[in-house]
PDB file of C-alpha atoms in Angstrom:
ATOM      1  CA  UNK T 219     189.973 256.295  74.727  1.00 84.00           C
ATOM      2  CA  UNK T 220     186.585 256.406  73.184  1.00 93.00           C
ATOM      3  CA  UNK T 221     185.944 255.836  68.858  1.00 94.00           C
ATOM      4  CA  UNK T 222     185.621 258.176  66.494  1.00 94.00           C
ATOM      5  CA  UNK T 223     181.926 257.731  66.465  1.00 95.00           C
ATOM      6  CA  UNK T 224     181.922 259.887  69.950  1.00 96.00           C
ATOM      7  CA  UNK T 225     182.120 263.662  69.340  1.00 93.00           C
ATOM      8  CA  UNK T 226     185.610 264.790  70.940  1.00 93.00           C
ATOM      9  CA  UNK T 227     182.728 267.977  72.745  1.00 93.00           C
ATOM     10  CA  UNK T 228     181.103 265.293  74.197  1.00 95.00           C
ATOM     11  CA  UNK T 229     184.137 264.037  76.579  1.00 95.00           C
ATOM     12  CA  UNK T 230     185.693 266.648  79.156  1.00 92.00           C
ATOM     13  CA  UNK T 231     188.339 264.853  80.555  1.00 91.00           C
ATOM     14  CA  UNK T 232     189.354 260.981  80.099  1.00 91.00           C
ATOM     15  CA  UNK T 233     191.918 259.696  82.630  1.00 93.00           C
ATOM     16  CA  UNK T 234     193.636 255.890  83.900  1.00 93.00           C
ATOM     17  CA  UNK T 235     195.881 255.790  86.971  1.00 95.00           C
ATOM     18  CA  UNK T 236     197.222 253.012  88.748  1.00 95.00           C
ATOM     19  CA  UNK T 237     197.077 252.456  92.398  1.00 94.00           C
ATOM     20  CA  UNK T 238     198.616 249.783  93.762  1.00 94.00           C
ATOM     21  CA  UNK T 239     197.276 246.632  91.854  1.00 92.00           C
ATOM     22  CA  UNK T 240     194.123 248.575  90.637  1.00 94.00           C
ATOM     23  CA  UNK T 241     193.603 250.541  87.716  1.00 94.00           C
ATOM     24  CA  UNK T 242     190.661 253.174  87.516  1.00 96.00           C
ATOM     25  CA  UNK T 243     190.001 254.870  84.084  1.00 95.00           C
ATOM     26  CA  UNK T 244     187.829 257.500  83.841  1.00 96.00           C
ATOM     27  CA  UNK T 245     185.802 259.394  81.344  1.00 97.00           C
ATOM     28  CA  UNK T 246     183.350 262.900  82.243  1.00 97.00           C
ATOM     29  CA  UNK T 247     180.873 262.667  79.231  1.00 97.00           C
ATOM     30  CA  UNK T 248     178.881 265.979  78.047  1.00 98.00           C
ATOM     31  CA  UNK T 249     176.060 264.165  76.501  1.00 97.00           C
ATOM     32  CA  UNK T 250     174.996 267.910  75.021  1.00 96.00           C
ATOM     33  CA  UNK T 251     177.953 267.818  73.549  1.00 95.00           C
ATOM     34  CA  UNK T 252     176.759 266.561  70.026  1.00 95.00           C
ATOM     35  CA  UNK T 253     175.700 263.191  71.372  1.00 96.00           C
ATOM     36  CA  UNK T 254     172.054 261.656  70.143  1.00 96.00           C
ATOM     37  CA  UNK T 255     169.930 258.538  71.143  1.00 92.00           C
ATOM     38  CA  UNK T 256     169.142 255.910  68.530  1.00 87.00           C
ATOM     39  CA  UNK T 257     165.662 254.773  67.326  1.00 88.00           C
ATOM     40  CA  UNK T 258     165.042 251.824  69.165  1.00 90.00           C
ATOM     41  CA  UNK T 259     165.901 250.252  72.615  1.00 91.00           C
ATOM     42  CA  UNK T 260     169.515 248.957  72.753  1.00 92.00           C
ATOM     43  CA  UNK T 261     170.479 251.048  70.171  1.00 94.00           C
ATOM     44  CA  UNK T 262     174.526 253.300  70.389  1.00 95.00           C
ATOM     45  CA  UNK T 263     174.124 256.519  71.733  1.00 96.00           C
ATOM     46  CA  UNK T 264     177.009 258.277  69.851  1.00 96.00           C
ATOM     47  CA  UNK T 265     177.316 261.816  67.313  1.00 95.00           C
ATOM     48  CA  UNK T 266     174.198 261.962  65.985  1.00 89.00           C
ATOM     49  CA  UNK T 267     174.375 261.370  62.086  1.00 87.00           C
ATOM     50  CA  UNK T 268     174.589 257.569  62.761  1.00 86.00           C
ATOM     51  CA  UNK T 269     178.620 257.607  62.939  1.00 89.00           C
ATOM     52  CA  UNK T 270     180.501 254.514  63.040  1.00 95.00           C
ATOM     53  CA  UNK T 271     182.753 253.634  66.135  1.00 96.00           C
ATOM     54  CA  UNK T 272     180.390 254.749  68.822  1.00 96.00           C
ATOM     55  CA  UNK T 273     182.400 253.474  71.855  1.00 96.00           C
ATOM     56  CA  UNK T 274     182.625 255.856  75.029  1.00 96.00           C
ATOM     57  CA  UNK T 275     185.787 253.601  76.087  1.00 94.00           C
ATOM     58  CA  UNK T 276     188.213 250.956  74.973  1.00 92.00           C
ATOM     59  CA  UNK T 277     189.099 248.363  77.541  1.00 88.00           C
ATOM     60  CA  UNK T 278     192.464 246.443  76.982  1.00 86.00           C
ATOM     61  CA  UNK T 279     193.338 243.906  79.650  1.00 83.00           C
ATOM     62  CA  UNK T 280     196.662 245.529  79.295  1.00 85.00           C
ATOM     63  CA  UNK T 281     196.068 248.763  80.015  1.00 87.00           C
ATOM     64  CA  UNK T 282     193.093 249.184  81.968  1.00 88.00           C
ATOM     65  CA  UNK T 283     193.491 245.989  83.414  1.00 87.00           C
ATOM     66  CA  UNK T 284     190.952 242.981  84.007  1.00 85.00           C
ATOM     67  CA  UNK T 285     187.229 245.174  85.597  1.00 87.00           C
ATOM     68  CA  UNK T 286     186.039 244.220  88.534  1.00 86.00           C
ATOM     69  CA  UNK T 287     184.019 247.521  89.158  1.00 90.00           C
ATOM     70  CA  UNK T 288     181.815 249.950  86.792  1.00 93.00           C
ATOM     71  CA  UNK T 289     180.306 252.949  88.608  1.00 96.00           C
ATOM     72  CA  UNK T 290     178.244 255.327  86.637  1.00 98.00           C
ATOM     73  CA  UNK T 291     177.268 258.852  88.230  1.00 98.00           C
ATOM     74  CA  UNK T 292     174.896 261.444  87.362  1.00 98.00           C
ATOM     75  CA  UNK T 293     176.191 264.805  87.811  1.00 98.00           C
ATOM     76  CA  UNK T 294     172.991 266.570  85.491  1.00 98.00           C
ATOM     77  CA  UNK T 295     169.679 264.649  83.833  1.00 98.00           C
ATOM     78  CA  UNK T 296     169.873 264.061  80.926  1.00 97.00           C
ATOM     79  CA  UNK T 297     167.356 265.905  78.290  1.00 97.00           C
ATOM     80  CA  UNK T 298     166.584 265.920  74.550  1.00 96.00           C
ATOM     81  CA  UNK T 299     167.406 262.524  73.972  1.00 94.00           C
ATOM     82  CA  UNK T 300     166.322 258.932  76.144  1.00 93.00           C
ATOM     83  CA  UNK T 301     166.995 259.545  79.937  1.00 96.00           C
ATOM     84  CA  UNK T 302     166.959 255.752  80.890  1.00 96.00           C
ATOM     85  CA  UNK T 303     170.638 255.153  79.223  1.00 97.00           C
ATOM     86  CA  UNK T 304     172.852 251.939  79.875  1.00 96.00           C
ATOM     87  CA  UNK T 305     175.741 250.772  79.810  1.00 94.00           C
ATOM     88  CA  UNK T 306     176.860 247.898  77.675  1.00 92.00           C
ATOM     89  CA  UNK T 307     179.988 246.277  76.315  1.00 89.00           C
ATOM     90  CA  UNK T 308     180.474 245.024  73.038  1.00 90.00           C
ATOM     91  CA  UNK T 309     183.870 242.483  71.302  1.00 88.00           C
ATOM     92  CA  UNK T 310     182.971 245.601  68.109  1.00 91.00           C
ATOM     93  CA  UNK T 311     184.273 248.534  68.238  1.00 93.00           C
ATOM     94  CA  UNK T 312     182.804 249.366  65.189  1.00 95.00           C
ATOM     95  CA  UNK T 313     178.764 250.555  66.284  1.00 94.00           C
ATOM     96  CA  UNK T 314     177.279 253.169  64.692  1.00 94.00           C
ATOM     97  CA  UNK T 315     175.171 255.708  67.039  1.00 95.00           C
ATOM     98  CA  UNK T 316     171.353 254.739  66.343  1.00 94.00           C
ATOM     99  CA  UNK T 317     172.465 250.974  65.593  1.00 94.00           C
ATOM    100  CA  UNK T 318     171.926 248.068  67.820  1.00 93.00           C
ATOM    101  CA  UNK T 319     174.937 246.002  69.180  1.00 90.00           C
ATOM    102  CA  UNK T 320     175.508 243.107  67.325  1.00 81.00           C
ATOM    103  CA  UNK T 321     177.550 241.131  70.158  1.00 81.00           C
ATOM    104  CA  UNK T 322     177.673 241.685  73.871  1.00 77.00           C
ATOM    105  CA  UNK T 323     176.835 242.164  77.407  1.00 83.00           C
ATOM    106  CA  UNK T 324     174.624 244.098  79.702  1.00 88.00           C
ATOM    107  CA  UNK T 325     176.884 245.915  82.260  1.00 89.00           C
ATOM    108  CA  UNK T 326     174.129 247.944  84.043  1.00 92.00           C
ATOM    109  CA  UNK T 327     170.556 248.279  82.801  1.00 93.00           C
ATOM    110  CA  UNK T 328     170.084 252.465  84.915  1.00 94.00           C
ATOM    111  CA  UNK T 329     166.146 253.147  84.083  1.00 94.00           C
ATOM    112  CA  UNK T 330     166.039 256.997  83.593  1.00 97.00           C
ATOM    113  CA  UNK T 331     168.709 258.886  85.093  1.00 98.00           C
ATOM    114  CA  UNK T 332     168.264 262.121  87.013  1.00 98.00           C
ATOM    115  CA  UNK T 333     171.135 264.153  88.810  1.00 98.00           C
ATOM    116  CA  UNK T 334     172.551 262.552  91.840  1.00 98.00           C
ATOM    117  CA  UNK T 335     172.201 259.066  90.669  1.00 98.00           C
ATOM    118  CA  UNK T 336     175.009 256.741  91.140  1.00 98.00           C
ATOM    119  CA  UNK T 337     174.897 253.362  89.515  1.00 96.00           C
ATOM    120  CA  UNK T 338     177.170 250.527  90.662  1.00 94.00           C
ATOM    121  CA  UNK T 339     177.916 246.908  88.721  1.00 90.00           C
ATOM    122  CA  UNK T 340     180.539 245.262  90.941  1.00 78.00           C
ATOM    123  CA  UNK T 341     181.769 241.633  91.388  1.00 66.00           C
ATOM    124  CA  UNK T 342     180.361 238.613  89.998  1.00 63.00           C
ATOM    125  CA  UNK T 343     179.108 241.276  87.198  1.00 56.00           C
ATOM    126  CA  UNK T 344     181.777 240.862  84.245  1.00 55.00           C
ATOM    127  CA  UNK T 345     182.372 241.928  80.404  1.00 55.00           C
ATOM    128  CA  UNK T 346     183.454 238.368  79.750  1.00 49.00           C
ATOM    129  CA  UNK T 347     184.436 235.199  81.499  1.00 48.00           C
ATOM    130  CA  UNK T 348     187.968 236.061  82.924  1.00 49.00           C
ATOM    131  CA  UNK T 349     190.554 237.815  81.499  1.00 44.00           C
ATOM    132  CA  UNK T 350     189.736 239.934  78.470  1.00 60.00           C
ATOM    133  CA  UNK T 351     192.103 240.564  75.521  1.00 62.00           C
ATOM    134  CA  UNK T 352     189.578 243.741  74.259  1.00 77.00           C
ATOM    135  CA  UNK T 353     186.149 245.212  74.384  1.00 86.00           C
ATOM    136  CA  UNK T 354     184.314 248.028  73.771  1.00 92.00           C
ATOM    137  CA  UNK T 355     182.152 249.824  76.169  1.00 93.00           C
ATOM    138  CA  UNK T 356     178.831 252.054  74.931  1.00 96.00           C
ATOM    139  CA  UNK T 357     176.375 253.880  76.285  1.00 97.00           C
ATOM    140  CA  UNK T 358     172.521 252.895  74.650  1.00 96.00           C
ATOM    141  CA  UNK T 359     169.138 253.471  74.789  1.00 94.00           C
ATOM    142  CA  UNK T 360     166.878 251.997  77.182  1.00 93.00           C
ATOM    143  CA  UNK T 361     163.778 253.174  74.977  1.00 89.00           C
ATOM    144  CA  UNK T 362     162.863 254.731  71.630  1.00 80.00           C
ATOM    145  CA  UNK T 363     163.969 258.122  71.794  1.00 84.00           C
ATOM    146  CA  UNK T 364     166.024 259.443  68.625  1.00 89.00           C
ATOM    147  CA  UNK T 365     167.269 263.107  69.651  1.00 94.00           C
ATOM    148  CA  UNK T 366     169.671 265.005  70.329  1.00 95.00           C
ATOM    149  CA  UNK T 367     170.300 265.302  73.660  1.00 97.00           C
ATOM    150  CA  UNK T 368     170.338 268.910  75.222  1.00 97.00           C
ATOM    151  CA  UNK T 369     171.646 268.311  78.744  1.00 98.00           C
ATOM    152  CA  UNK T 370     173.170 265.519  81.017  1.00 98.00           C
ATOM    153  CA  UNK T 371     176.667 264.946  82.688  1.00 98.00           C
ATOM    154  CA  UNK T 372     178.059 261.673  82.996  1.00 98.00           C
ATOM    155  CA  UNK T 373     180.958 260.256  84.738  1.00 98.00           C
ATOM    156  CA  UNK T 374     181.706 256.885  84.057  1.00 97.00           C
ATOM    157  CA  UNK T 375     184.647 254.864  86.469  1.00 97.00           C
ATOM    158  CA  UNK T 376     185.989 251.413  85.678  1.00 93.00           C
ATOM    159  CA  UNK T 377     188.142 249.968  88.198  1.00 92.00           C
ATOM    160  CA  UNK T 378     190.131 247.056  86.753  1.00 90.00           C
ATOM    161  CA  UNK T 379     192.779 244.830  88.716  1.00 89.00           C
ATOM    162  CA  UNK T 380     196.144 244.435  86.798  1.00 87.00           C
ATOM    163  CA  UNK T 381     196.418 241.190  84.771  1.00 73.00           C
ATOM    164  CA  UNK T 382     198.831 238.527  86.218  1.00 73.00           C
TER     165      UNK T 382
END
């Protein structure tokens, strides 16, 4: 699920299903759906106000199992706020939009999105070294563009292989 720091307009439909040994969670993300970009580069894109808990998803080894696969597609560009938005995980859940991550990784740095993109991290590219007990997954900003975004569609897949 995503934090309470992501307006519940913003996301249209959040799924996990399990097939086979795999599990794929998914999350459609209506960035026009009270969702702003941060003041600087790297900051949480989250309800703008600077709410706490900015996290578009919640990754628990147990549920959503250990990912192996992020995809990121573009279904309309993003307006208002930054269009170059990436995806980064965090061991806080507790980010506030228009704050920078204190702790974390780069999953997938996209350069400025426009419908039709599809943006891949796949093996060898990892949240943390094996196994992970919990982490928190955010969209930022790739530049310095606090607003409001007006447009953009997002859908966001992480495909995870059940823990052992």
């Amino acid at each position: 699920g995503h934090g309470s720091g992501i307006a519940d307009a913003a996301v249209k439909t959040e799924s996990v299903q399990k097939v086979n040994n795999f599990i794929i969670s998914e999350i459609k993300i209506d960035l026009a759906g009270g969702l702003a970009c941060g003041g600087g580069a790297g900051d949480a894109i989250g309800t703008d106000g600077g709410e706490a808990n900015a996290y578009i998803m919640e990754l628990d080894a147990a549920v959503t199992g250990i990912p192996i696969l992020f995809e990121l597609f573009c279904l309309e560009t993003p307006a208002g706020g930054d269009p170059d938005i990436n995806l980064n995980s965090s061991a806080t859940g507790t980010t506030a939009e228009n704050a920078a991550l204190t702790s974390g990784t780069e999953i997938m740095n996209n350069g400025d999105l426009a419908a039709g993109d599809y943006k891949v991290a796949g093996p060898g590219t990892t949240v943390a070294a094996g196994a992970i007990a919990k982490e928190y997954i955010y969209l930022t900003c790739g530049t310095a563009t606090e607003n409001a975004y007006s447009a953009g569609h997002l859908v966001l897949r992480v495909t995870g292989v059940e823990a052992l």
